Coordinates of C-alpha atoms and ligand atoms in Angstrom, one line a residue:
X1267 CA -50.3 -18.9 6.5
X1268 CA -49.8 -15.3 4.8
X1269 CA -46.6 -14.6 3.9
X1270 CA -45.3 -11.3 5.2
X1271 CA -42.4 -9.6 3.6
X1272 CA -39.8 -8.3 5.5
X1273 CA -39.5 -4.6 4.6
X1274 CA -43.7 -5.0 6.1
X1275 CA -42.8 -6.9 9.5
X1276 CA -39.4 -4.2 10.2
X1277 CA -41.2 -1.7 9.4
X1278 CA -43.9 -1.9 12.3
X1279 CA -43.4 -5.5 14.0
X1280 CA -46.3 -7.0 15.7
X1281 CA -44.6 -8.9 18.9
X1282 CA -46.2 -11.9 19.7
X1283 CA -47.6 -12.7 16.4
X1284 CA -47.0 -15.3 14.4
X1285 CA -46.2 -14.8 10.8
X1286 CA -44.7 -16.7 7.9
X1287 CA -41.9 -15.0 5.6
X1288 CA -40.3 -16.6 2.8
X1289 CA -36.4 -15.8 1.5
X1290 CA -32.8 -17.0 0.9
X1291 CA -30.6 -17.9 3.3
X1292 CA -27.8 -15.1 3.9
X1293 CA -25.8 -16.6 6.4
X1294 CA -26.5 -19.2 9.4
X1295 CA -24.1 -19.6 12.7
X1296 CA -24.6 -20.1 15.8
X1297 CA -23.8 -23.0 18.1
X1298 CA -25.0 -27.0 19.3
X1299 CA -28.6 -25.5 20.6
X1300 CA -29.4 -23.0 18.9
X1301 CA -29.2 -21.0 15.5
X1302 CA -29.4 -17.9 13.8
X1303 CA -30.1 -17.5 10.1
X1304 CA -30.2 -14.6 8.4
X1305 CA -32.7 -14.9 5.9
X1306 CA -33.4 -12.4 3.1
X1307 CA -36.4 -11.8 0.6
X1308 CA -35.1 -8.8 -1.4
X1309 CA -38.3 -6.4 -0.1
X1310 CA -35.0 -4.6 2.0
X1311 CA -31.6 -4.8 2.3
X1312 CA -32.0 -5.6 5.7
X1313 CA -32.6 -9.1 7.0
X1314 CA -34.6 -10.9 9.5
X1315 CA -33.0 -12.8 12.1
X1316 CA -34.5 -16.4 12.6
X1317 CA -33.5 -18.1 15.8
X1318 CA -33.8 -21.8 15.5
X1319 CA -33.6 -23.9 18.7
X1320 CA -31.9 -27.1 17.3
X1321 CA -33.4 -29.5 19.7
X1322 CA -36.9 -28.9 18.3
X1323 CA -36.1 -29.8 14.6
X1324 CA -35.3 -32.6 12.5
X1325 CA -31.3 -33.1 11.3
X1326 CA -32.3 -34.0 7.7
X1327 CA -34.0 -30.4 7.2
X1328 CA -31.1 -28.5 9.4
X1329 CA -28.4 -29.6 6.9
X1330 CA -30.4 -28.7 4.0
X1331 CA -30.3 -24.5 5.4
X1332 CA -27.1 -23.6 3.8
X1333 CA -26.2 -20.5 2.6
X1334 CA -28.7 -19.5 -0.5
X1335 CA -31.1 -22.0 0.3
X1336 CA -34.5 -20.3 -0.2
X1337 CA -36.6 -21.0 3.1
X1338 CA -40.3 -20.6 4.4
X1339 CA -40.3 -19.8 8.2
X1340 CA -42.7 -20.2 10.3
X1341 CA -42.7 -18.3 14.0
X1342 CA -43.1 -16.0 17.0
X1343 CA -42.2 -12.5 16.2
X1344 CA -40.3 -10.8 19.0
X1345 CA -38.2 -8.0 20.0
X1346 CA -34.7 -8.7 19.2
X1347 CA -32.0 -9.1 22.5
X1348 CA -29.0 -8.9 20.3
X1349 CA -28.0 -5.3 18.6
X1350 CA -28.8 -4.5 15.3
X1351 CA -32.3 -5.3 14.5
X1352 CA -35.6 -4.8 16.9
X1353 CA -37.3 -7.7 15.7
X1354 CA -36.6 -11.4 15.3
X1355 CA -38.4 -14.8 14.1
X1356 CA -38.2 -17.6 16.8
X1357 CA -39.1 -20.7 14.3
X1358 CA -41.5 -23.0 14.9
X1359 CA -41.8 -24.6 11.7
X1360 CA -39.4 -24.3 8.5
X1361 CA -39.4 -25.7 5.1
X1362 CA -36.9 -26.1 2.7
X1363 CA -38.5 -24.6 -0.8
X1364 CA -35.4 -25.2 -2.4
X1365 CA -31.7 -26.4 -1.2
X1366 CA -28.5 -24.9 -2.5
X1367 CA -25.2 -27.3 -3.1
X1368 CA -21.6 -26.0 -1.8
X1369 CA -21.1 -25.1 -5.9
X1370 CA -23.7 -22.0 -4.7
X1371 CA -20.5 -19.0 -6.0
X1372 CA -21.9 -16.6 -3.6
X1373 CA -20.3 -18.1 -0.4
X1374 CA -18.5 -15.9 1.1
X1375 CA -18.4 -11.9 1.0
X1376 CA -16.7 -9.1 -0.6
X1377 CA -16.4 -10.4 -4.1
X1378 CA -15.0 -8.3 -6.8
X1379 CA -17.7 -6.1 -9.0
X1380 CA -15.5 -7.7 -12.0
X1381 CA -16.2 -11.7 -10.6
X1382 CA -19.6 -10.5 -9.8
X1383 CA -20.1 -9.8 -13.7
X1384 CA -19.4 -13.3 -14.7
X1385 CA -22.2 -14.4 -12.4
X1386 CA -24.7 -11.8 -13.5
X1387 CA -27.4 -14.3 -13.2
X1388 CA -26.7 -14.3 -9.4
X1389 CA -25.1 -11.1 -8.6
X1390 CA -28.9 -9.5 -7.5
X1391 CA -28.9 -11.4 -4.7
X1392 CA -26.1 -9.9 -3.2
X1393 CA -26.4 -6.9 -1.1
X1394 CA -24.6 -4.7 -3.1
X1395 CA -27.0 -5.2 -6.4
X1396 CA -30.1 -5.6 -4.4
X1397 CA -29.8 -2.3 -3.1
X1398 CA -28.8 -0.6 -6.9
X1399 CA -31.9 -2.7 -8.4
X1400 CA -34.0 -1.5 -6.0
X1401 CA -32.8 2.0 -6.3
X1402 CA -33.2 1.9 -10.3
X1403 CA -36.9 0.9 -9.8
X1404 CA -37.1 4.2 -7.8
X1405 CA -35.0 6.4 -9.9
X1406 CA -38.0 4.6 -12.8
X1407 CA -40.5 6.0 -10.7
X1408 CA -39.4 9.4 -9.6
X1409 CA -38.9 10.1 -13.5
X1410 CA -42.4 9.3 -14.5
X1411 CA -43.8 11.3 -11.1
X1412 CA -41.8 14.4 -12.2
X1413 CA -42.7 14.6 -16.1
X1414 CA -46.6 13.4 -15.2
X1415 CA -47.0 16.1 -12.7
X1416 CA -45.5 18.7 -14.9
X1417 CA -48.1 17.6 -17.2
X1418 CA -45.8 16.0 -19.8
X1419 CA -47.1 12.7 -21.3
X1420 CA -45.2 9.4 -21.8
X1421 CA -44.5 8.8 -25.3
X1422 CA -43.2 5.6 -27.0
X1423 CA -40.8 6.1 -29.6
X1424 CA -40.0 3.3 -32.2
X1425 CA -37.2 1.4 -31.5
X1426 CA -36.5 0.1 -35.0
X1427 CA -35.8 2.8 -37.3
X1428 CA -35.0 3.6 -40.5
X1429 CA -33.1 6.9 -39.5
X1430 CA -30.2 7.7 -37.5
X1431 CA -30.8 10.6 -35.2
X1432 CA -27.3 11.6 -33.8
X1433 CA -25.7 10.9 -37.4
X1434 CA -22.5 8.9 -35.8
X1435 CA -22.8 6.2 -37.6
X1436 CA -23.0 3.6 -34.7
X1437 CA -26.2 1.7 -35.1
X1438 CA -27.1 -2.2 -34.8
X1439 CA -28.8 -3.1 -38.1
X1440 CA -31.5 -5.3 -37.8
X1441 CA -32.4 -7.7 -40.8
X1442 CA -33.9 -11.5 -41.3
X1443 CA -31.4 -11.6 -44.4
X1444 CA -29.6 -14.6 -44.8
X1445 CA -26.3 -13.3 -44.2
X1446 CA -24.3 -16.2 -46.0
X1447 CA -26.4 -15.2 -49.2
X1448 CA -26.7 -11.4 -49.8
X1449 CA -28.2 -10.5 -52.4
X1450 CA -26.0 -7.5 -54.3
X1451 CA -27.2 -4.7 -56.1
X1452 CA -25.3 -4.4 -59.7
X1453 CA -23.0 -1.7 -58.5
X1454 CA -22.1 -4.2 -55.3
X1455 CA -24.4 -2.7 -52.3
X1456 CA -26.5 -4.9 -50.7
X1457 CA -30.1 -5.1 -51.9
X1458 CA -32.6 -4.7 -48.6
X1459 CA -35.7 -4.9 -50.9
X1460 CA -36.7 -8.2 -49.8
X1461 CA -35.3 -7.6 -46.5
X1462 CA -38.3 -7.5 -43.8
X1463 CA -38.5 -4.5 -43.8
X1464 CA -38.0 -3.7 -47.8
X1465 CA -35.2 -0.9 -46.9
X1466 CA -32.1 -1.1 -44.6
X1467 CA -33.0 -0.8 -40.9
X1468 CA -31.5 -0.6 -37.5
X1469 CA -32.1 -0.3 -33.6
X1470 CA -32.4 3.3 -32.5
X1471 CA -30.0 5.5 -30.8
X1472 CA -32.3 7.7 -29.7
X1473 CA -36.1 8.6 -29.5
X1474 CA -35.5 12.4 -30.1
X1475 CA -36.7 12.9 -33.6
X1476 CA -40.4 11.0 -32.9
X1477 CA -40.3 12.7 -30.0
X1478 CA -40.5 15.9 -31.7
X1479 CA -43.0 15.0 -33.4
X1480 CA -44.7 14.2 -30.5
X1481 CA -43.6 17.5 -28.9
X1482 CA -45.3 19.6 -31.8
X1483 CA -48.6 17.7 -31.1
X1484 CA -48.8 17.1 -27.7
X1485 CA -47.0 20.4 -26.3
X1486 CA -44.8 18.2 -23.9
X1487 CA -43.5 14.7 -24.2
X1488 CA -40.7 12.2 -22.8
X1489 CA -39.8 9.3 -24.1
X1490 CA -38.5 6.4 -21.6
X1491 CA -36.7 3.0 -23.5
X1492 CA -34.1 1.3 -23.9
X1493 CA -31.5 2.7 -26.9
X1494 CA -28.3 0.9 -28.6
X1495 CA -25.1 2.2 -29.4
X1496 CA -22.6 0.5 -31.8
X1497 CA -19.5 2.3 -30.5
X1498 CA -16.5 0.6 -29.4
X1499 CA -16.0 2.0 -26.3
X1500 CA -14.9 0.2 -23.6
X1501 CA -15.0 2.4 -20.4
X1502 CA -16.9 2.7 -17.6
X1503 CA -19.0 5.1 -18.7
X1504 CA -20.7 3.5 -22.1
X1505 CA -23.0 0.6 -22.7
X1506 CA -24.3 -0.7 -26.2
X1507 CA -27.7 -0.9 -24.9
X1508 CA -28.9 1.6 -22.5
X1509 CA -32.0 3.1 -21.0
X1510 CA -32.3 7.0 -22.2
X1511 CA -35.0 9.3 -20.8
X1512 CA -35.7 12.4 -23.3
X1513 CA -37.9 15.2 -22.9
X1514 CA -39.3 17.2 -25.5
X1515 CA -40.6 20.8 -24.8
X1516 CA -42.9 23.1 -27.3
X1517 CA -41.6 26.7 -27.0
X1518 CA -38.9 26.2 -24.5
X1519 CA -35.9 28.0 -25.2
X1520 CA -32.2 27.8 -24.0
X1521 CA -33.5 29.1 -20.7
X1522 CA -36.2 27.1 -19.7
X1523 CA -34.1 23.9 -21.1
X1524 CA -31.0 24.2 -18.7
X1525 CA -34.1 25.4 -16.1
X1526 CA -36.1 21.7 -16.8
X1527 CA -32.5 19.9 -16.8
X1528 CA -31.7 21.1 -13.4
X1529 CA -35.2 20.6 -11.7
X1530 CA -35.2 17.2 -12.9
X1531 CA -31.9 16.0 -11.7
X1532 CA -32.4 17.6 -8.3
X1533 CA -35.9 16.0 -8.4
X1534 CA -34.7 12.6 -8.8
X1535 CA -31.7 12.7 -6.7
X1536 CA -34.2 14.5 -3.8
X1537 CA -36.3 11.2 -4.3
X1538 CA -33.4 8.6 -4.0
X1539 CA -32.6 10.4 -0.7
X1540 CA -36.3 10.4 0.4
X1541 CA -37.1 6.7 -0.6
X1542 CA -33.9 4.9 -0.7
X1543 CA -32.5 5.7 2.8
X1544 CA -31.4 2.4 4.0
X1545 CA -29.7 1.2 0.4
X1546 CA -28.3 4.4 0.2
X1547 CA -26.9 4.2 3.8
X1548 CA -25.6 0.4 2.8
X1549 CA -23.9 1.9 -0.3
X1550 CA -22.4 5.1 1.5
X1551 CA -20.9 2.5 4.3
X1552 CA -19.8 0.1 1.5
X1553 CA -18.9 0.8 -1.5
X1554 CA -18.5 5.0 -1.7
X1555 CA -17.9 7.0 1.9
X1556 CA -18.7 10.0 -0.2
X1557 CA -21.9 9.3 -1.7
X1558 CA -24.3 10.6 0.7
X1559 CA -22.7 14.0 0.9
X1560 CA -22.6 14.3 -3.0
X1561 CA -25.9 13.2 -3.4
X1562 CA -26.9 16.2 -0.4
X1563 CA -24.6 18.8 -2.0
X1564 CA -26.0 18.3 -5.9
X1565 CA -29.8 19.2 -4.2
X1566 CA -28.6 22.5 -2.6
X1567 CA -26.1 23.5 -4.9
X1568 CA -27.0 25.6 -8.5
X1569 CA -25.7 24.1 -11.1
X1570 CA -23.3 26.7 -13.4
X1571 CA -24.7 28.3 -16.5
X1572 CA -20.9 28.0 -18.7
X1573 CA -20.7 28.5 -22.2
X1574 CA -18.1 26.6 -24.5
X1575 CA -16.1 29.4 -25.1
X1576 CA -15.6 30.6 -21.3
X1577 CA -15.3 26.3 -20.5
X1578 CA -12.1 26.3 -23.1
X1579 CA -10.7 29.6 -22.2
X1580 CA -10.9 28.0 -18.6
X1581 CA -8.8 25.3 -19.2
X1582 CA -6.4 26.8 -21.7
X1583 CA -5.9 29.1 -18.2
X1584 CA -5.5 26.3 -16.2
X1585 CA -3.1 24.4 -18.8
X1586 CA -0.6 27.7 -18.7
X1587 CA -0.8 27.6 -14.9
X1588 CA 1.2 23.6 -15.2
X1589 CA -2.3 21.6 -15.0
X1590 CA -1.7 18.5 -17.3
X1591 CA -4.5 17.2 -20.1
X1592 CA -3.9 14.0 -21.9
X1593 CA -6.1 15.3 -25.1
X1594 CA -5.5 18.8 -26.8
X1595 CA -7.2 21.9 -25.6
X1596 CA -8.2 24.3 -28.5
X1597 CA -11.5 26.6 -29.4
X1598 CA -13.7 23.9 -31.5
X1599 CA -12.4 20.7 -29.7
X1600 CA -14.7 18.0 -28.7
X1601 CA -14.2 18.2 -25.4
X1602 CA -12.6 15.0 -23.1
X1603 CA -14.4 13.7 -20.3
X1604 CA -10.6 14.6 -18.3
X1605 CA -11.6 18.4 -19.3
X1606 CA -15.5 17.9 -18.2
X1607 CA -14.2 17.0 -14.8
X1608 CA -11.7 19.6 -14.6
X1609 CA -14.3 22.1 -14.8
X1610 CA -16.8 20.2 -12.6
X1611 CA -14.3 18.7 -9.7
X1612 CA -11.1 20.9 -9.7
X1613 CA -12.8 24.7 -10.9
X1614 CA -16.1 25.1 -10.1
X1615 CA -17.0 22.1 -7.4
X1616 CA -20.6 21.7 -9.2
X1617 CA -22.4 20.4 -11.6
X1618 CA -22.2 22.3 -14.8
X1619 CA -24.2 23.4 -17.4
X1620 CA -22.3 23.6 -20.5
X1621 CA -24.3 25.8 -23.2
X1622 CA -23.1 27.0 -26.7
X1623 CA -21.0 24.7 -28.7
X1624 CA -18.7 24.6 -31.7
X1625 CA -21.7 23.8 -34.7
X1626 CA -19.4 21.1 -36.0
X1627 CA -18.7 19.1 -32.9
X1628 CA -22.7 18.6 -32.3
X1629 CA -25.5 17.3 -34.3
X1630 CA -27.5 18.6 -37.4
X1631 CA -31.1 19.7 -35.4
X1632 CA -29.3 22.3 -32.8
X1633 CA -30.7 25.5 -32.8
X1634 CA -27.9 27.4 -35.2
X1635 CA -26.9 31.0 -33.1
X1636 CA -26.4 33.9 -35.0
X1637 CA -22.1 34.2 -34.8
X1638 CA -22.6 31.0 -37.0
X1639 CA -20.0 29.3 -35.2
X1640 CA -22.2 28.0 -32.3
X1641 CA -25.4 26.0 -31.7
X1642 CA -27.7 26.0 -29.0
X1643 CA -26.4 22.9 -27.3
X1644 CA -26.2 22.2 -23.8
X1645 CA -24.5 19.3 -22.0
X1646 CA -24.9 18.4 -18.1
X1647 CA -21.8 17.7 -16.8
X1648 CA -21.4 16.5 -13.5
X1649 CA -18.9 15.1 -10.6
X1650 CA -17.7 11.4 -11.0
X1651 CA -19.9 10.7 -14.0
X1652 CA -19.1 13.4 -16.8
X1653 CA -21.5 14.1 -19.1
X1654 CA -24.8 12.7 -17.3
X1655 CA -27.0 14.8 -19.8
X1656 CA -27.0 15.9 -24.0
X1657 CA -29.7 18.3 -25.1
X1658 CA -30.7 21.4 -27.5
X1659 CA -32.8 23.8 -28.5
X1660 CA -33.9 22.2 -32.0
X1661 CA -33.7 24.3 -35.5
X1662 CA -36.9 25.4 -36.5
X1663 CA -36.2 27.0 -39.2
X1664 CA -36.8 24.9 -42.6
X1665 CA -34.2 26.3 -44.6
X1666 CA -31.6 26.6 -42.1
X1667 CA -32.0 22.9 -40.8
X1668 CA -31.7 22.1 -44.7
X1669 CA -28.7 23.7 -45.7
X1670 CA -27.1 22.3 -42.5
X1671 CA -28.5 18.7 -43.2
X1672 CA -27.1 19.4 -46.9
X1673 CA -23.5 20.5 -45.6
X1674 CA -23.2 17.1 -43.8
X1675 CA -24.8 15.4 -46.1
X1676 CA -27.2 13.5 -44.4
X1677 CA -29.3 11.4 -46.6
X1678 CA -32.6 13.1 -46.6
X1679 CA -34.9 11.0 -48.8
X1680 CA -35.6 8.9 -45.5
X1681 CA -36.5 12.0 -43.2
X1682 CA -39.2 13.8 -44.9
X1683 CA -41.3 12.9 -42.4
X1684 CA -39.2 15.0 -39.4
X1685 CA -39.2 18.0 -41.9
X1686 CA -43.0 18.5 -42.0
X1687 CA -43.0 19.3 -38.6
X1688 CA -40.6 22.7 -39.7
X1689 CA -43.3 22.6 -43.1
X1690 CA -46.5 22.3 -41.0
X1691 CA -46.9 25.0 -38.4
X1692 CA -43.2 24.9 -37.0
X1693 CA -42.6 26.2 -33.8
X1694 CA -39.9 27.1 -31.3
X1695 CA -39.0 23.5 -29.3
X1696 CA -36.1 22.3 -27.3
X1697 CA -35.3 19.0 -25.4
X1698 CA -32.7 16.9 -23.6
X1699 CA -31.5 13.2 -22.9
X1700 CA -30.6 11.8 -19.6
X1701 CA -28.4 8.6 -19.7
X1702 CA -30.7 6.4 -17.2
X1703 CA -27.3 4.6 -16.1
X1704 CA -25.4 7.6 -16.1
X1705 CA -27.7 9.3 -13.6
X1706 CA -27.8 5.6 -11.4
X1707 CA -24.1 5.8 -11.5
X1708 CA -24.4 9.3 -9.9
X1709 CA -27.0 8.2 -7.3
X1710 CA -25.6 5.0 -6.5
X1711 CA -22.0 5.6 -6.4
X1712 CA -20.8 2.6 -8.3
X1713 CA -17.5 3.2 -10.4
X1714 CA -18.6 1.3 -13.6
X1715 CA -21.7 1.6 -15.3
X1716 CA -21.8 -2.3 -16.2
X1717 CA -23.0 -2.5 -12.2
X1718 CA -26.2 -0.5 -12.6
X1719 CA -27.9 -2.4 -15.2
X1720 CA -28.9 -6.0 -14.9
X1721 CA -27.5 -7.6 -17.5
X1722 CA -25.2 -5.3 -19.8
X1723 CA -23.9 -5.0 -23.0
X1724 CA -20.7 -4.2 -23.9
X1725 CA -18.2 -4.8 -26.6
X1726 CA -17.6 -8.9 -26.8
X1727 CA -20.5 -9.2 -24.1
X1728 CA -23.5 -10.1 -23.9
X1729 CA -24.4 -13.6 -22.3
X1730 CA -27.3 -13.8 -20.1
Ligands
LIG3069 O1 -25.7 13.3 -25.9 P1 -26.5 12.2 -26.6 O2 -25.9 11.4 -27.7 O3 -27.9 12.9 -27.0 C1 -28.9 12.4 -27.7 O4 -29.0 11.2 -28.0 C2 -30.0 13.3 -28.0 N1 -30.8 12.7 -29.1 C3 -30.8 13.6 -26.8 C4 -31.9 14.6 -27.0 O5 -31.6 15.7 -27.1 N2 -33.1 14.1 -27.0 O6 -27.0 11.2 -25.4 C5 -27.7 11.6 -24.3 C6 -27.2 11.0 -23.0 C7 -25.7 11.3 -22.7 O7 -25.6 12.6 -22.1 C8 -25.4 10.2 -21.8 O8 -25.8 10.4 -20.5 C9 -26.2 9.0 -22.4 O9 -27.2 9.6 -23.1 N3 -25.3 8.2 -23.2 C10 -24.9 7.0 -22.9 N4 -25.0 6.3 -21.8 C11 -24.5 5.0 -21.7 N5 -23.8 4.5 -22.7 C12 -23.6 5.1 -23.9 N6 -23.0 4.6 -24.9 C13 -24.2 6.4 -24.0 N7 -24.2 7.4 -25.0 C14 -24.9 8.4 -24.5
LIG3070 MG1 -23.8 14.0 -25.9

C-alpha cells in the first residue's frame, strides 16, 4: 500500500479508509488489551495515534515497538474519541522496519539543549529540533520567494578565495600542503607556489565582493551559502561556519538599503507566521512564552532609522541617569552587543536601524560621508539577537576606495579584479548580510545559536 504522510492524512482525514504511514515510535502506553503509540514521521510536529488491540497481534512483534523504533502501520482511519487529535489509526497490520535497544538516549523527555548537542546525530528527532529544521527549510524558502519576486537573481559566490572581504583577519586556510614539511621562502614565509592552488588560500567570510561584481552586471543579486569565521568567540550568538544571505543592489542608496533590509525581515518573519503555525505554536508553548508576540510585534512595528552618533549620545544619557555598561561608552567605540540591546529592548522597544558609523570601526568598501568621520554603514539590530543584519552603501569612487584601502593597508596586488568594477563604468551600489542563524534564532526563539543549525561548528567542535 501507499504510504501517506502524516501532515497529508491530519490535514483532511478520510474516515474509513485504510492507509499505510511509516514513522518512529514517540511513545507507547496503554494497558493488557489495548495500545496506543504515538508514531511520528517528521512531515509535522504532530503525531498520529495508532490504537493497537493486543489480542490481535503477535508478542514477538509487540516487544520489538519501543520507543524509536521506526514502524509501518497498517489501518482503519477514524475520528479520534480521545482529546487532542481528530483522527486515529486502528492497526490492522504493523511491521517492525527497524527496532531500537534500551541504549536509544532519547528515552525520556525534557533533555537539556546542552545534552542534546552531544547527540546531534539524534537531536532532529526530537520535537524541539523537528520543529526548528523544518522552520529553517521555510525561512530557505521565503528568502528565495522574496529576492526572485523582486526580480533579484541567485548568485553563487566562490567559497574558496584568495581575498579576505571584511579584513579581520579570521579566515580558515585551505591547502593540500604537507604540513610536517613546509617549504620556506629564504626570508622564512611559507612558500604556497606548489600549494594547490599556487598562492595562499582560504574559505570565505563572505560573498560580498563577487557579489558586487555581480550587482554591476546583473542590476540585482543575492548570494545564499554557507561562510566561515575563524574567530574565537564562544557565545551564543557566533558560529565558525554559518549560512549568510547577502543582497547586492545597483543604484540603491542609504535609503532604499535600510528600506530593502526592513521589507525583507518583515517578509520572512510574515512567512514563518503564515507557514509555520503549528511549530511555532509548539515552540511558543515550550521553549519561549514570548515568541509568538515578538514575532507579531516585529511585522507591525517600523523599525527606527538611528544614526551612530544619536545611538552613543543615547547611552552616554542613559549611563549618567545610573544605567550600568560592562564595556566603555565613547564617540568611535565599537559598539557591545549589551549597548545594541539597550537601545533595542530598554529605549526604543524595536528593532533598530543603526546607520552612520565611526569609518574606523567598519570595513574598507563603505560609502565614505562627507564629515570624513563616518561611513555609510548600517547595522540591524534587533530584540534578543543583537545584531541580526551588517550592510553598506559601497564606495564607488576609485580614488577614494584607494586611499582608504592604502591607509589600512590592505594588500591590493590580489584585488585588482574588485577595482575594475570602480575602473569600468562604476556606479552607485549598496548591499547587506543577514546572519541565516541569527534571523532563525529570532524566529524560533532558541537562546543559542548552536540549536538552529544541524550540526555546528564552534571553537574545539566539530564532530558529526
Ligand atoms: O556584519 P558582517 O560581518 O557583514 C559582512 O560580512 C558583509 N560582507 C555583508 C554585506 O554587506 N554583504 O556579517 C553580516 C551578518 C551579521 O550581521 C550577523 O548576522 C552574521 O552575518 N554573522 C554571524 N553569524 C553567526 N556567526 C558568526 N560568527 C557571524 N558573523 C557575522
Ligand atoms: Mg557586522
Amino acid at each position: 500500500m501507499k504510504r501517506t504522510k502524516i501532515i497529508d492524512l491530519l490535514k483532511t482525514p478520510a474516515f474509513g479508509t485504510v492507509v499505510n504511514v511509516k514513522g518512529w515510535v514517540r511513545t507507547r502506553r496503554g494497558n493488557k488489551t489495548v495500545n496506543f503509540i504515538a508514531l511520528n514521521d517528521g512531515s509535522t510536529i504532530n503525531n498520529i495515534q495508532i490504537v493497537v488491540d493486543l489480542a490481535k497481534f503477535d508478542e514477538n512483534l509487540l516487544k520489538d515497538i519501543t520507543t524509536g523504533a521506526c514502524l509501518s502501520v497498517d489501518g482503519e482511519l477514524v475520528e479520534s474519541v480521545g482529546s487532542g487529535q481528530a483522527a486515529e489509526i486502528q492497526a490492522q497490520q504493523i511491521e517492525v522496519l527497524g527496532t531500537c535497544d534500551n541504549t536509544y538516549p532519547l528515552q525520556k523527555k525534557g533533555h537539556s539543549m546542552e545534552f542534546l548537542r552531544e547527540v546531534a546525530h539524534l537531536r532532529p528527532r526530537t520535537n524541539t529540533f523537528g520543529a526548528v529544521f523544518r522552520i529553517r527549510h521555510h525561512m530557505a524558502m521565503a528568502i528565495h520567494t522574496f529576492f526572485h519576486e523582486k526580480g533579484f537573481y541567485y548568485f553563487h559566490a566562490p567559497l574558496i578565495t584568495a581575498s579576505d572581504c571584511e579584513g579581520a583577519g579570521q579566515m580558515f586556510q585551505v591547502t593540500t600542503m604537507n604540513l610536517y614539511d613546509l617549504k620556506k621562502k629564504e626570508d622564512g614565509s611559507i612558500d604556497y607556489s606548489d600549494d594547490f592552488f599556487g598562492r595562499q588560500t582560504s574559505l570565505t567570510v563572505s560573498g560580498q565582493l563577487e557579489g558586487e561584481l555581480a550587482a554591476t552586471a546583473l542590476g540585482a543579486i543575492y548570494t545564499f551559502g554557507p561562510t566561515f569565521r575563524a574567530e574565537n568567540s564562544n557565545t551564543p550568538r557566533h558560529l565558525a561556519e554559518f549560512w549568510m544571505i547577502e543582497p547586492e543592489m545597483a543604484f540603491y542608496d542609504l535609503d532604499d538599503l535600510t528600506e530593502l533590509e526592513e521589507e525583507f525581515i518583515k517578509y520572512c518573519v510574515r512567512w514563518a507566521l503564515d507557514n509555520c503555525a503549528d511549530d511555532l505554536a509548539f515552540l511558543n508553548k515550550m521553549v519561549d512564552p514570548g515568541l509568538l508576540e515578538r514575532l507579531q510585534s516585529v511585522v507591525n512595528t517600523d523599525f527606527v532609522r538611528l544614526s551612530y552618533t544619536e545611538g552613543i549620545r543615547i547611552l552616554e544619557e542613559a549611563q549618567k541617569n545610573g544605567r550600568k555598561f560592562e564595556f566603555p561608552i565613547y564617540w568611535g567605540c565599537d559598539l557591545a552587543s549589551e549597548h545594541e540591546r539597550y537601545l533595542v529592548e530598554e529605549h526604543f522597544r524595536r528593532p533598530v536601524i543603526m546607520t552612520d558609523y565611526p569609518k574606523e570601526i567598519k570595513a574598507f568598501y563603505m560609502k565614505q560621508n562627507a564629515d570624513g568621520k563616518t561611513v555609510q554603514g548600517t547595522d540591524v539590530l534587533f530584540p534578543q539577537i543583537g545584531e541580526i543584519i551588517g550592510g553598506s552603501v559601497r564606495e564607488e569612487n576609485y580614488d577614494k576606495l584607494m586611499a582608504r584601502i592604502d591607509e589600512l593597508h590592505i594588500p591590493m596586488k590580489d584585488m585588482w579584479w574588485y577595482l575594475d568594477t570602480r575602473r569600468y563604468g562604476t556606479c552607485p551600489h549598496a548591499g547587506f548580510g543577514l546572519g541565516f542563524e541569527r534571523l532563525l534564532l529570532f524566529v524560533t526563539g532558541m537562546q543559542n545559536i548552536r540549536d538552529v543549525i544541524p550540526f555546528p561548528r564552534t571553537p574545539g567542535q566539530a564532530a558529526f
